[in-house]
């Protein structure tokens, strides 16, 4: 499998297969939302778009990065979301990097969104599809976020070498700038357990696939998890 690891600004062309990685915290949060019963996640282009979707669909759950804000129901924190009852709900998600990365490759034939919590399921799907060329979109810090790069490299290796160990990759992620900022309270809308939850390897058994539906970019799990697992 030929792999490329690119930041969002480096995406000069639409890849055939893209794995969009945001460990801390967009796609850890998305996985938790599905585990809590969410039916689908709409990846919003902007905060205004997220609020407009919420206005048209008051029963949808809108979440964003940072502190709580009017019109939004939740923030982008796995620790804060893990107790939510989202059974059958649609979630609208807008984040600084993760959702931007997925929207940047929306024309790809296959778009997967991932973090460590769904790493093995993502690698397995790449193996099953026999993908010969995969672009990993490292969303954080313009492509330099080590937690995202470590996760992307781990998934890439697991897709071809099933015996790859995760220890060093998780260590890199735990020592990353994002992990430090979350642990030290530099970022807002944070739960004390967020870093640990983002580093929980293979917490969920599903991969997450994004595709265009009625002009929206929709994220769905490849299989339904058990709420509260």
Steps between C-alpha positions, in 0.01 A plus 500: 500500500645835396442766764530877522473711814384853421373801689181668384692783323698239303195342335565613144278233343212277604628163621328176411499374859541735796532431872441823693661484843411721796588331827450796735213521473259503206497136399530368853187703573330372184569140601358565846191658344436182301565287807237706681249422228528783245365401160723730296726804526475796266841663449429872481694746285490781758352600834231695316414194291480288814261748660291519182468122492402502866239768433346290222518183708450590867524135604856471366792529742751771406853496642814708452852557628562722798265614774121468495329750271141604427332270251735210563407202713844360575874556463765291329602298805479120527498523878197727496320309225545143626199517731264657246196313373515539123286203402367559149622860493679691227808692614635809326874536557725797421861495615813696423686225313325163483184600318699733274721209395208277409330772299825566314496143358125461459540406131716197578350161419548389862536730801570353842523706818713360778678523832662239722160391634410353158849429367476125447154517344629766261807295407282193451274687260801613298616137483155378402468755223853414381581869472826538311547875552384684809539864600502561874388853582681619811260771609662665800755781487507520122606138474761513777293373795691200629195334657329494161812398309575222749146365468510524120832315485372234737185440294706488180730238648213296645337497157800310362673351806248361747768449767589867540505606865334823609715589803739746336225666297286552808801634690560758227136606509505527878805727482352722231429870522126437480511256792691754709258780416202285594662380823608850601165663427631716216204397287143559610212256510718227648436209737789368714466158335520626142863410433465150643183442299671616181783252560272203568606260226224320307230599748237452229455224241386715209664719239342832402420579137413847371308557178290767332126470552265772375786754484608425858809308611368220721704277729371154590642197681561183302310306764284595793669490838327435827411831671694542821760240412 
